CSV table of C-alpha atoms in Angstrom, one decimal:
chain,number,residue,atom,x,y,z
A,1321,MET,CA,-62.4,117.2,-55.8
A,1322,LEU,CA,-59.2,117.8,-56.9
A,1323,ASP,CA,-57.2,118.2,-60.8
A,1324,ALA,CA,-55.2,114.4,-61.1
A,1325,HIS,CA,-52.6,116.6,-62.6
A,1326,GLU,CA,-51.9,118.2,-59.5
A,1327,VAL,CA,-52.0,115.0,-57.5
A,1328,ALA,CA,-49.5,113.3,-59.4
A,1329,LYS,CA,-47.4,116.8,-59.4
A,1330,TRP,CA,-47.3,116.6,-55.3
A,1331,PHE,CA,-46.6,112.6,-55.5
A,1332,ILE,CA,-43.8,112.9,-57.3
A,1333,PHE,CA,-41.8,116.2,-55.4
A,1334,ASN,CA,-41.9,113.5,-52.0
A,1335,ASN,CA,-40.6,110.8,-54.0
A,1336,PRO,CA,-38.3,112.0,-56.6
A,1337,GLU,CA,-37.1,109.3,-58.1
A,1338,LEU,CA,-40.9,109.3,-59.3
A,1339,ALA,CA,-38.9,111.9,-62.0
A,1340,SER,CA,-37.0,109.8,-64.4
A,1341,GLY,CA,-39.8,109.8,-67.6
A,1342,PHE,CA,-39.4,106.5,-67.3
A,1343,ILE,CA,-42.7,103.9,-68.1
A,1344,ASP,CA,-42.7,101.9,-65.1
A,1345,GLU,CA,-42.3,105.3,-63.3
A,1346,ASN,CA,-45.4,106.2,-65.0
A,1347,THR,CA,-47.1,103.8,-64.0
A,1348,LYS,CA,-46.3,103.5,-60.5
A,1349,VAL,CA,-47.2,106.8,-60.9
A,1350,ASN,CA,-50.9,106.5,-61.8
A,1351,LYS,CA,-50.9,103.9,-58.9
A,1352,LEU,CA,-50.6,106.2,-56.6
A,1353,LEU,CA,-53.3,108.3,-57.8
A,1354,TYR,CA,-55.4,105.1,-58.7
A,1355,PHE,CA,-54.6,103.6,-54.6
A,1356,SER,CA,-55.9,107.7,-53.2
A,1357,ASN,CA,-58.4,107.7,-55.1
A,1358,LEU,CA,-59.7,104.4,-54.0
A,1359,MET,CA,-59.0,105.2,-50.4
A,1360,TYR,CA,-61.3,108.3,-50.4
A,1361,ARG,CA,-64.4,106.4,-51.7
A,1362,CYS,CA,-64.2,103.5,-48.6
A,1363,VAL,CA,-63.9,106.1,-46.1
A,1364,GLU,CA,-65.0,109.6,-47.6
A,1365,ASN,CA,-67.8,107.6,-49.8
A,1366,ASP,CA,-67.0,110.3,-52.4
A,1367,ARG,CA,-64.1,111.1,-55.5
A,1368,LEU,CA,-60.7,112.4,-54.6
A,1369,ILE,CA,-59.6,113.3,-57.9
A,1370,ARG,CA,-62.6,114.5,-60.6
A,1371,ASP,CA,-60.9,112.9,-64.0
A,1372,ASP,CA,-61.7,109.0,-64.6
A,1373,PHE,CA,-59.2,106.3,-64.6
A,1374,VAL,CA,-59.5,103.1,-67.8
A,1375,ALA,CA,-58.4,100.2,-67.6
A,1376,PHE,CA,-54.9,100.0,-68.8
A,1377,PRO,CA,-53.4,95.5,-69.4
A,1378,ASN,CA,-51.4,96.8,-66.0
A,1379,GLY,CA,-54.2,97.7,-64.5
A,1380,PRO,CA,-57.1,101.6,-63.8
A,1381,VAL,CA,-55.1,105.7,-65.3
A,1382,VAL,CA,-56.1,108.2,-66.0
A,1383,TYR,CA,-55.1,108.4,-69.6
A,1384,SER,CA,-53.9,112.5,-69.3
A,1385,ILE,CA,-51.7,111.6,-66.2
A,1386,TYR,CA,-49.8,109.0,-68.4
A,1387,ARG,CA,-49.6,110.5,-71.9
A,1388,ASP,CA,-48.9,114.3,-70.0
A,1389,TYR,CA,-45.9,112.1,-67.8
A,1390,ARG,CA,-44.8,110.5,-71.1
A,1391,TYR,CA,-44.5,112.9,-73.3
A,1392,HIS,CA,-45.4,116.3,-72.2
A,1393,GLY,CA,-43.1,116.7,-69.7
A,1394,LEU,CA,-45.2,116.3,-66.6
A,1395,SER,CA,-42.1,113.1,-65.1
A,1396,SER,CA,-39.8,116.1,-65.0
A,1397,LEU,CA,-39.3,117.3,-61.0
A,1398,PRO,CA,-42.1,119.9,-59.0
A,1399,SER,CA,-40.3,123.4,-57.8
A,1400,GLN,CA,-43.2,123.2,-55.4
A,1401,CYS,CA,-45.1,120.4,-54.4
A,1402,PRO,CA,-49.1,121.4,-54.9
A,1403,VAL,CA,-51.0,122.6,-52.3
A,1404,ILE,CA,-53.5,120.3,-50.4
A,1405,GLU,CA,-55.1,121.0,-47.3
A,1406,GLY,CA,-57.6,118.5,-44.9
A,1407,VAL,CA,-58.6,114.5,-45.7
A,1408,GLN,CA,-57.8,114.9,-48.4
A,1409,LYS,CA,-53.3,114.8,-48.0
A,1410,LYS,CA,-53.8,112.7,-45.2
A,1411,ILE,CA,-54.7,110.7,-47.6
A,1412,LEU,CA,-51.9,110.4,-49.7
A,1413,GLU,CA,-49.5,110.4,-46.7
A,1414,ILE,CA,-50.7,108.1,-46.2
A,1415,ILE,CA,-50.3,105.9,-49.5
A,1416,ASN,CA,-47.8,107.9,-50.5
A,1417,PHE,CA,-45.7,105.9,-46.7
A,1418,VAL,CA,-48.2,102.6,-47.4
A,1419,TYR,CA,-46.7,102.4,-51.3
A,1420,GLY,CA,-44.4,104.5,-51.9
A,1421,ASN,CA,-41.8,102.5,-52.2
A,1422,TYR,CA,-43.9,99.6,-53.6
A,1423,SER,CA,-42.3,98.7,-56.5
A,1424,THR,CA,-43.7,98.9,-59.9
A,1425,GLN,CA,-45.3,95.2,-60.4
A,1426,GLU,CA,-45.9,94.9,-56.8
A,1427,LEU,CA,-48.6,98.1,-57.0
A,1428,VAL,CA,-49.6,96.6,-60.4
A,1429,ASP,CA,-50.6,93.0,-59.0
A,1430,GLU,CA,-51.9,94.4,-56.1
A,1431,SER,CA,-54.5,96.1,-58.8
A,1432,HIS,CA,-54.9,93.6,-60.7
A,1433,THR,CA,-56.7,92.0,-57.2
A,1434,HIS,CA,-59.7,94.8,-57.1
A,1435,SER,CA,-62.7,93.7,-58.8
A,1436,GLN,CA,-62.2,97.5,-60.2
A,1437,TRP,CA,-59.9,95.7,-62.2
A,1438,GLU,CA,-61.1,92.4,-63.0
A,1439,ASN,CA,-64.9,93.9,-63.0
A,1440,VAL,CA,-63.8,95.4,-67.4
A,1441,LYS,CA,-59.9,93.6,-68.0
A,1442,HIS,CA,-62.1,91.5,-69.8
A,1443,LEU,CA,-63.3,94.6,-72.3
A,1444,ILE,CA,-59.2,95.9,-72.2
A,1445,PRO,CA,-58.0,96.6,-75.3
A,1446,ASN,CA,-60.3,99.6,-74.9
A,1447,ASN,CA,-60.1,101.2,-72.5
A,1448,PRO,CA,-63.1,100.1,-69.9
A,1449,MET,CA,-63.6,103.5,-67.2
A,1450,ILE,CA,-63.2,102.2,-63.6
A,1451,ASN,CA,-66.5,102.6,-61.1
A,1452,PHE,CA,-65.7,103.0,-57.6
A,1453,ASP,CA,-69.3,103.1,-57.0
A,1454,ASP,CA,-69.4,99.2,-55.9
A,1455,VAL,CA,-66.6,98.6,-53.9
A,1456,ASP,CA,-65.1,95.2,-51.5
A,1457,PRO,CA,-66.6,95.4,-48.5
A,1458,ASP,CA,-63.7,93.4,-47.5
A,1459,LEU,CA,-61.6,96.4,-49.6
A,1460,VAL,CA,-63.5,99.3,-47.7
A,1461,SER,CA,-63.0,98.1,-44.3
A,1462,TYR,CA,-59.2,97.3,-45.1
A,1463,TYR,CA,-58.9,101.3,-46.0
A,1464,GLN,CA,-61.1,102.4,-43.7
A,1465,ALA,CA,-59.2,100.3,-40.8
A,1466,LEU,CA,-55.3,101.3,-42.4
A,1467,PHE,CA,-56.4,105.3,-42.4
A,1468,SER,CA,-57.6,104.7,-38.8
A,1469,THR,CA,-54.1,103.2,-38.7
A,1470,TYR,CA,-51.9,106.5,-38.8
A,1471,SER,CA,-54.7,109.7,-39.2
A,1472,GLU,CA,-53.5,110.8,-36.4
A,1473,LEU,CA,-49.5,110.8,-37.8
A,1474,ASP,CA,-47.9,113.5,-37.7
A,1475,PHE,CA,-46.0,113.1,-41.5
A,1476,SER,CA,-43.8,116.9,-41.3
A,1477,ARG,CA,-41.8,114.7,-38.2
A,1478,ILE,CA,-40.3,111.7,-40.8
A,1479,ALA,CA,-37.7,111.7,-42.4
A,1480,LYS,CA,-36.6,108.3,-45.0
A,1481,GLU,CA,-33.5,107.4,-46.2
A,1482,LYS,CA,-32.4,104.2,-48.3
A,1483,ILE,CA,-28.8,102.0,-47.4
A,1484,CYS,CA,-28.8,99.4,-50.0
A,1485,GLY,CA,-31.8,98.9,-50.4
A,1486,ASN,CA,-32.6,98.8,-46.8
A,1487,VAL,CA,-35.6,101.6,-46.0
A,1488,TYR,CA,-35.3,103.4,-42.9
A,1489,TYR,CA,-37.6,106.1,-41.6
A,1490,TYR,CA,-37.9,108.0,-37.8
A,1491,TYR,CA,-39.0,110.9,-36.3
A,1492,LYS,CA,-35.7,113.2,-37.8
A,1493,ASP,CA,-36.2,116.0,-35.1
A,1494,SER,CA,-35.0,112.8,-32.1
A,1495,PHE,CA,-33.2,111.2,-33.9
A,1496,GLU,CA,-29.7,111.5,-36.3
A,1497,MET,CA,-28.6,109.7,-38.9
A,1498,THR,CA,-25.1,109.8,-37.3
A,1499,ASP,CA,-21.8,107.6,-39.2
A,1500,ASP,CA,-21.1,105.7,-37.5
A,1501,ILE,CA,-25.1,104.6,-37.0
A,1502,ILE,CA,-24.4,104.7,-41.2
A,1503,ASP,CA,-21.8,102.1,-41.2
A,1504,LYS,CA,-24.4,99.4,-38.5
A,1505,LEU,CA,-27.2,100.1,-41.4
A,1506,SER,CA,-24.5,99.3,-44.4
A,1507,SER,CA,-24.2,95.8,-42.7
A,1508,LEU,CA,-27.9,94.2,-42.1
A,1509,GLN,CA,-29.3,91.9,-44.8
A,1510,LYS,CA,-32.0,92.8,-46.9
A,1511,PHE,CA,-35.9,93.9,-45.5
A,1512,GLU,CA,-38.9,92.6,-46.6
A,1513,GLU,CA,-41.0,95.9,-45.8
A,1514,PRO,CA,-39.0,99.4,-44.4
A,1515,LYS,CA,-37.8,99.7,-40.4
A,1516,PHE,CA,-38.7,103.2,-38.7
A,1517,LEU,CA,-35.7,103.5,-36.1
A,1518,GLU,CA,-35.2,105.8,-32.9
A,1519,VAL,CA,-32.4,105.3,-30.4
A,1520,ILE,CA,-33.0,104.7,-26.5
A,1521,ASP,CA,-31.2,104.4,-24.2
A,1522,GLY,CA,-28.3,105.5,-26.5
A,1523,GLU,CA,-28.9,102.0,-27.6
A,1524,LEU,CA,-30.6,101.8,-31.8
A,1525,VAL,CA,-33.5,100.4,-32.3
A,1526,ILE,CA,-34.9,99.1,-36.0
A,1527,SER,CA,-38.9,97.6,-35.8
């Protein structure tokens, strides 16, 4: 199992915008930890993070992460990425890829649909423990399918760019983000979801 602080630093290193010190980013870091632990439980039938999660009004939280992010400098951008390998790293990459562009409120709203929070929310503000031992079968199937979809993807090849509020991904070893492409993308309307960029037969393809 991993220490929650190492996982939090991994997410902050890979999402520098989380190194702000704001309450929203504190909440988002905690939600990324929660979704990672939940996916690992669904895929590997074990805990990813050894620290306990408790129920706050905005969803599951590792209290020491909340405290140290807010008061003890955890929000600083790490100088290097914590070394996490194997299935543990793959699950962090998938969660980061799928949920990293969600707003804090979107992550809170999704966590509130899970029985892990629903079962104990009536005990707030006593910060009841989140139980990962009994996950809804539909949620297990969802995260297993999500893992199967992305488990073979080499995330080290993927670059991310934000242009005029839109998020784009592309393979950095085969796609060049030129000024001409930036100009084209800057004129597009807001998309609901991130888009993937390719150049096929000399034409920019957005999917």
